[in-house]
Amino acid sequence: MRFRQPLEAALQLSELSREGGVPIPTIKYYLREGILRPGTRVSANRAGYDESHLRRLRLIRALVTVGELPIATVRDVLGAVDDPALSLHEVLGVAHHALAGGPAAPAGSDEMADARAEVDRWLDDLGWRVKDDAPDRYELAATLATLRDLGWKVGVDVFSRYAATADELAAWELSQTPVGDSRERTVEAVVVGTVLFGAALTSLRRLAEEHRSAARFGG
Amino acid sequence: MRFRQPLEAALQLSELSREGGVPIPTIKYYLREGILRPGTRVSANRAGYDESHLRRLRLIRALVTVGELPIATVRDVLGAVDDPALSLHEVLGVAHHALAGGPAAPAGSDEMADARAEVDRWLDDLGWRVKDDAPDRYELAATLATLRDLGWKVGVDVFSRYAATADELAAWELSQTPVGDSRERTVEAVVVGTVLFGAALTSLRRLAEEHRSAARFGG
């Protein structure tokens, strides 16, 4: 007697590829890299895939194409998503850590140290609860040091308007987080939100600048 | 009689390197690529550099490190900065074009075409004056198509909150543009503003999310 192929492993690799919009060699690469769980063996030389594979494949594609994350970073982020011991806050921290990446340290480490101390003091004054080793502290300090290097005579409060905007937006974003969903869904929504809406905000700021610049400088 | 070395070409390559915080081989690469103007010949085998070289070198470094732009993109942006025939609005357009870069088109071009049409209609409704071929139209449509691909049942108005924030910010940013400076200074300020404050906003949004997530999900 032959067993019926279980419904949940109903997708062949070729179907997973078509449905997920990812070429087969790329899927095989994700399987080798361990960022996509192996399929269920359905015959001697064939594996079957289910909805969870398709869902994960789409998430990987989103992080790679829209988020422009390298595969090693995707692995870190998905590892956190799949770790039930981590709180939502901790998963978000891993995602932020991975997203920040970080530019090379600019020359002139005295200037950089000064900028970093200023950023830390300023975030404290704002009352923001942010980990001491958050890479974005460094990124912000590097941006401040670079502005000064370009001759801008500015303190860290040159970012005040941006901080107010970011805080308002983040408060709203967090209030939108679905509650009552499974942990898996919620965590995914938070990661997708950070990455995809971050990309959307970046694009919209440029489009808005173009619109406002047309008004101001003529087009 | 020997001529005195002109004051304006007073920097040797090694000094330019130290002051600019860029290694000599990298400077030579920039010279070869034509993104840094050649120095003035001050003797048979030595060129001298001036403040304008130093200034340009720092700008290149800012675009490469904080802006994370590839050299080919830096060349396009600086070409626009140096072209006196371009209006400020046009220079900003070139910078935005270069910054958008653009992810690969996601599979499922019907979905993408739908998303693109929706984005175009929406920007029209917002009354934003944005070029038809602005790459960020495409980026935004790709983000929308990706969200739907991930199972989010959303229309383009999922971005409304971000558009309002971006527009408010851009209006303020443009109002800060220095007037009365030389064209060179103003154009530089606009390019630096887009790139560096864009990086700052991205970092600040992540920091604010961490802060707000600590409050909501506990840390």
Coordinates of N, CA, C and O in Angstrom, one line a residue, chain A residues 124-211:
Chain A
D124 N 20.1 60.5 25.8 CA 19.7 60.4 27.3 C 18.8 61.6 27.6 O 17.8 61.4 28.3
D125 N 19.1 62.8 27.2 CA 18.3 63.9 27.4 C 16.9 63.8 26.8 O 15.9 64.2 27.4
L126 N 16.8 63.1 25.6 CA 15.6 62.9 25.0 C 14.7 61.8 25.8 O 13.5 61.7 25.6
G127 N 15.4 61.1 26.7 CA 14.8 60.1 27.4 C 14.5 58.8 26.6 O 13.7 58.0 27.0
W128 N 15.3 58.6 25.6 CA 15.1 57.4 24.8 C 15.8 56.2 25.4 O 17.0 56.3 25.7
R129 N 15.0 55.1 25.5 CA 15.6 53.9 26.1 C 16.2 53.1 24.9 O 15.5 52.4 24.2
V130 N 17.5 53.2 24.7 CA 18.2 52.5 23.6 C 19.4 51.9 24.2 O 20.1 52.5 25.0
K131 N 19.7 50.7 23.7 CA 20.8 49.9 24.2 C 22.1 50.7 24.0 O 22.3 51.4 23.0
D132 N 23.1 50.5 24.9 CA 24.4 51.2 24.8 C 25.1 50.9 23.5 O 25.9 51.7 23.0
D133 N 24.9 49.6 23.1 CA 25.7 49.2 21.9 C 24.9 49.2 20.6 O 25.3 48.5 19.6
A134 N 23.8 49.9 20.6 CA 23.0 50.0 19.4 C 23.8 50.6 18.3 O 24.3 51.7 18.4
P135 N 24.0 49.9 17.1 CA 24.9 50.5 16.1 C 24.4 51.8 15.6 O 25.3 52.6 15.0
D136 N 23.1 52.1 15.7 CA 22.7 53.4 15.1 C 23.2 54.6 16.0 O 23.2 55.7 15.5
R137 N 23.6 54.4 17.2 CA 24.3 55.5 18.0 C 25.6 55.9 17.2 O 25.9 57.0 17.0
Y138 N 26.3 54.8 16.8 CA 27.5 55.0 16.1 C 27.3 55.7 14.7 O 28.0 56.6 14.3
E139 N 26.2 55.2 14.0 CA 25.9 55.7 12.7 C 25.6 57.2 12.8 O 26.0 58.0 11.9
L140 N 24.8 57.6 13.8 CA 24.4 59.0 13.9 C 25.7 59.8 14.3 O 25.8 60.9 13.7
A141 N 26.5 59.3 15.1 CA 27.8 60.0 15.5 C 28.6 60.2 14.2 O 29.2 61.3 14.0
A142 N 28.7 59.2 13.4 CA 29.5 59.3 12.2 C 28.9 60.3 11.2 O 29.7 61.1 10.6
T143 N 27.6 60.4 11.2 CA 27.0 61.4 10.3 C 27.3 62.8 10.8 O 27.6 63.7 10.1
L144 N 27.2 63.0 12.2 CA 27.5 64.3 12.8 C 29.0 64.7 12.5 O 29.2 65.8 12.1
A145 N 29.9 63.7 12.7 CA 31.3 64.0 12.5 C 31.6 64.4 11.0 O 32.4 65.2 10.7
T146 N 30.8 63.7 10.1 CA 31.0 64.0 8.7 C 30.5 65.4 8.3 O 31.1 66.1 7.6
L147 N 29.4 65.7 8.9 CA 28.8 67.1 8.7 C 29.9 68.1 9.1 O 30.1 69.1 8.3
R148 N 30.5 67.9 10.2 CA 31.4 68.9 10.7 C 32.7 68.9 9.9 O 33.3 70.0 9.6
D149 N 33.1 67.7 9.4 CA 34.2 67.6 8.5 C 34.0 68.4 7.2 O 34.9 68.9 6.6
L150 N 32.7 68.5 6.9 CA 32.3 69.2 5.6 C 32.2 70.7 5.9 O 31.8 71.5 5.0
G151 N 32.5 71.1 7.1 CA 32.5 72.5 7.5 C 31.2 73.0 8.1 O 31.0 74.2 8.3
W152 N 30.2 72.1 8.4 CA 29.0 72.6 9.0 C 29.3 72.8 10.5 O 29.8 71.8 11.2
K153 N 29.1 73.9 11.0 CA 29.3 74.2 12.4 C 28.0 73.9 13.2 O 27.3 74.8 13.5
V154 N 27.8 72.6 13.5 CA 26.6 72.2 14.1 C 26.8 71.3 15.3 O 27.9 70.6 15.4
G155 N 25.9 71.3 16.2 CA 25.8 70.3 17.3 C 24.9 69.2 17.0 O 24.2 69.3 15.9
V156 N 24.7 68.3 17.9 CA 23.9 67.1 17.6 C 22.4 67.6 17.5 O 21.6 66.8 16.9
D157 N 22.1 68.8 18.0 CA 20.7 69.2 17.9 C 20.3 69.6 16.5 O 19.1 69.9 16.2
V158 N 21.3 69.5 15.5 CA 20.9 69.7 14.1 C 19.9 68.5 13.7 O 19.2 68.7 12.7
F159 N 19.9 67.5 14.5 CA 19.0 66.3 14.2 C 17.7 66.4 15.0 O 16.9 65.5 14.9
S160 N 17.5 67.5 15.7 CA 16.3 67.5 16.6 C 15.0 67.3 15.8 O 14.1 66.6 16.3
R161 N 14.9 68.0 14.7 CA 13.6 67.9 13.9 C 13.4 66.5 13.5 O 12.3 66.0 13.5
Y162 N 14.5 65.8 13.1 CA 14.4 64.5 12.6 C 14.0 63.5 13.7 O 13.3 62.6 13.6
A163 N 14.6 63.8 14.9 CA 14.3 62.9 16.1 C 12.8 63.1 16.5 O 12.1 62.0 16.8
A164 N 12.3 64.3 16.4 CA 10.9 64.5 16.8 C 10.0 63.7 15.8 O 9.0 63.0 16.2
T165 N 10.3 63.8 14.5 CA 9.5 63.2 13.5 C 9.6 61.6 13.6 O 8.6 60.9 13.6
A166 N 10.8 61.1 13.9 CA 11.1 59.7 14.0 C 10.3 59.2 15.2 O 9.7 58.1 15.2
D167 N 10.3 59.9 16.3 CA 9.7 59.4 17.5 C 8.2 59.4 17.4 O 7.5 58.4 17.8
E168 N 7.6 60.4 16.7 CA 6.2 60.4 16.5 C 5.8 59.2 15.6 O 4.8 58.6 15.9
L169 N 6.6 59.0 14.6 CA 6.3 58.0 13.6 C 6.4 56.6 14.3 O 5.5 55.7 14.1
A170 N 7.5 56.4 15.1 CA 7.7 55.1 15.8 C 6.6 54.8 16.7 O 6.1 53.7 16.9
A171 N 6.1 55.8 17.5 CA 5.0 55.6 18.4 C 3.8 55.2 17.7 O 3.1 54.2 18.1
W172 N 3.5 55.8 16.6 CA 2.3 55.4 15.8 C 2.5 54.0 15.2 O 1.6 53.2 15.3
E173 N 3.7 53.7 14.7 CA 4.0 52.4 14.1 C 3.8 51.3 15.1 O 3.1 50.3 14.9
L174 N 4.3 51.5 16.3 CA 4.2 50.5 17.4 C 2.8 50.3 17.8 O 2.3 49.2 18.1
S175 N 2.0 51.4 17.7 CA 0.6 51.3 18.1 C -0.2 50.4 17.1 O -1.3 50.0 17.4
Q176 N 0.4 50.3 15.9 CA -0.3 49.6 14.8 C 0.0 48.1 14.8 O -0.6 47.3 14.1
T177 N 1.0 47.7 15.7 CA 1.3 46.3 15.7 C 0.2 45.4 16.1 O -0.5 45.7 17.1
P178 N -0.1 44.4 15.2 CA -1.3 43.6 15.5 C -1.1 42.9 16.9 O 0.0 42.4 17.2
V179 N -2.2 42.8 17.7 CA -2.1 42.0 18.9 C -3.1 40.9 18.7 O -4.1 41.0 18.0
G180 N -2.9 39.8 19.4 CA -3.9 38.7 19.3 C -3.5 37.7 18.3 O -4.0 36.6 18.2
D181 N -2.6 38.1 17.3 CA -2.1 37.1 16.4 C -1.1 36.2 17.0 O -0.7 36.4 18.2
S182 N -0.7 35.1 16.3 CA 0.3 34.2 16.8 C 1.6 35.0 16.9 O 1.8 36.0 16.3
R183 N 2.5 34.5 17.8 CA 3.8 35.1 18.0 C 4.5 35.2 16.6 O 5.0 36.3 16.2
E184 N 4.4 34.1 15.8 CA 5.1 34.1 14.5 C 4.6 35.2 13.6 O 5.4 36.0 13.0
R185 N 3.3 35.4 13.6 CA 2.7 36.5 12.7 C 3.1 37.9 13.2 O 3.4 38.7 12.4
T186 N 3.1 38.0 14.5 CA 3.4 39.4 15.1 C 4.8 39.7 14.8 O 5.1 40.8 14.4
V187 N 5.7 38.7 15.1 CA 7.1 39.0 14.9 C 7.4 39.3 13.4 O 8.1 40.2 13.1
E188 N 6.8 38.5 12.5 CA 7.0 38.8 11.1 C 6.5 40.2 10.7 O 7.2 40.9 10.0
A189 N 5.4 40.6 11.3 CA 4.8 41.9 10.9 C 5.7 43.0 11.4 O 5.9 44.0 10.7
V190 N 6.4 42.8 12.6 CA 7.3 43.8 13.1 C 8.5 43.9 12.2 O 9.0 45.0 11.9
V191 N 9.1 42.8 11.8 CA 10.3 42.8 11.0 C 10.0 43.4 9.6 O 10.7 44.3 9.1
V192 N 8.9 43.0 9.0 CA 8.4 43.5 7.7 C 8.2 45.0 7.9 O 8.6 45.8 7.0
G193 N 7.6 45.4 8.9 CA 7.3 46.8 9.1 C 8.5 47.6 9.2 O 8.6 48.7 8.5
T194 N 9.5 47.2 10.0 CA 10.7 48.0 10.0 C 11.4 48.1 8.7 O 11.8 49.2 8.3
V195 N 11.5 47.0 8.0 CA 12.3 46.9 6.8 C 11.5 47.6 5.6 O 12.0 48.5 5.0
L196 N 10.3 47.2 5.4 CA 9.6 47.6 4.2 C 9.1 49.1 4.4 O 9.2 49.9 3.4
F197 N 8.6 49.4 5.5 CA 8.1 50.8 5.7 C 9.3 51.7 5.8 O 9.2 52.9 5.5
G198 N 10.4 51.2 6.3 CA 11.6 52.0 6.2 C 12.0 52.4 4.8 O 12.3 53.6 4.5
A199 N 11.9 51.4 3.9 CA 12.2 51.7 2.5 C 11.2 52.6 1.9 O 11.6 53.5 1.2
A200 N 9.9 52.5 2.3 CA 8.9 53.4 1.8 C 9.1 54.8 2.3 O 9.0 55.7 1.5
L201 N 9.5 55.0 3.5 CA 9.7 56.3 4.0 C 10.9 57.0 3.3 O 10.8 58.2 3.0
T202 N 12.0 56.2 3.1 CA 13.1 56.8 2.3 C 12.7 57.2 1.0 O 13.1 58.3 0.5
S203 N 11.9 56.4 0.3 CA 11.5 56.8 -1.1 C 10.5 58.0 -1.0 O 10.7 59.0 -1.8
L204 N 9.6 58.0 0.0 CA 8.7 59.1 0.1 C 9.3 60.4 0.4 O 8.9 61.5 0.0
R205 N 10.4 60.4 1.3 CA 11.1 61.6 1.6 C 11.7 62.2 0.3 O 11.7 63.4 0.1
R206 N 12.3 61.3 -0.5 CA 12.9 61.9 -1.8 C 11.9 62.4 -2.7 O 12.1 63.5 -3.3
L207 N 10.7 61.7 -2.8 CA 9.6 62.2 -3.7 C 9.1 63.5 -3.2 O 8.9 64.4 -3.9
A208 N 9.0 63.6 -1.8 CA 8.4 64.8 -1.2 C 9.5 66.0 -1.4 O 9.1 67.1 -1.7
E209 N 10.7 65.7 -1.3 CA 11.8 66.7 -1.6 C 11.7 67.2 -3.0 O 11.9 68.4 -3.3
E210 N 11.5 66.3 -3.9 CA 11.4 66.7 -5.3 C 10.2 67.6 -5.5 O 10.3 68.7 -6.1
H211 N 9.1 67.2 -4.9 CA 7.9 68.0 -5.0 C 8.1 69.4 -4.4 O 7.8 70.4 -5.0

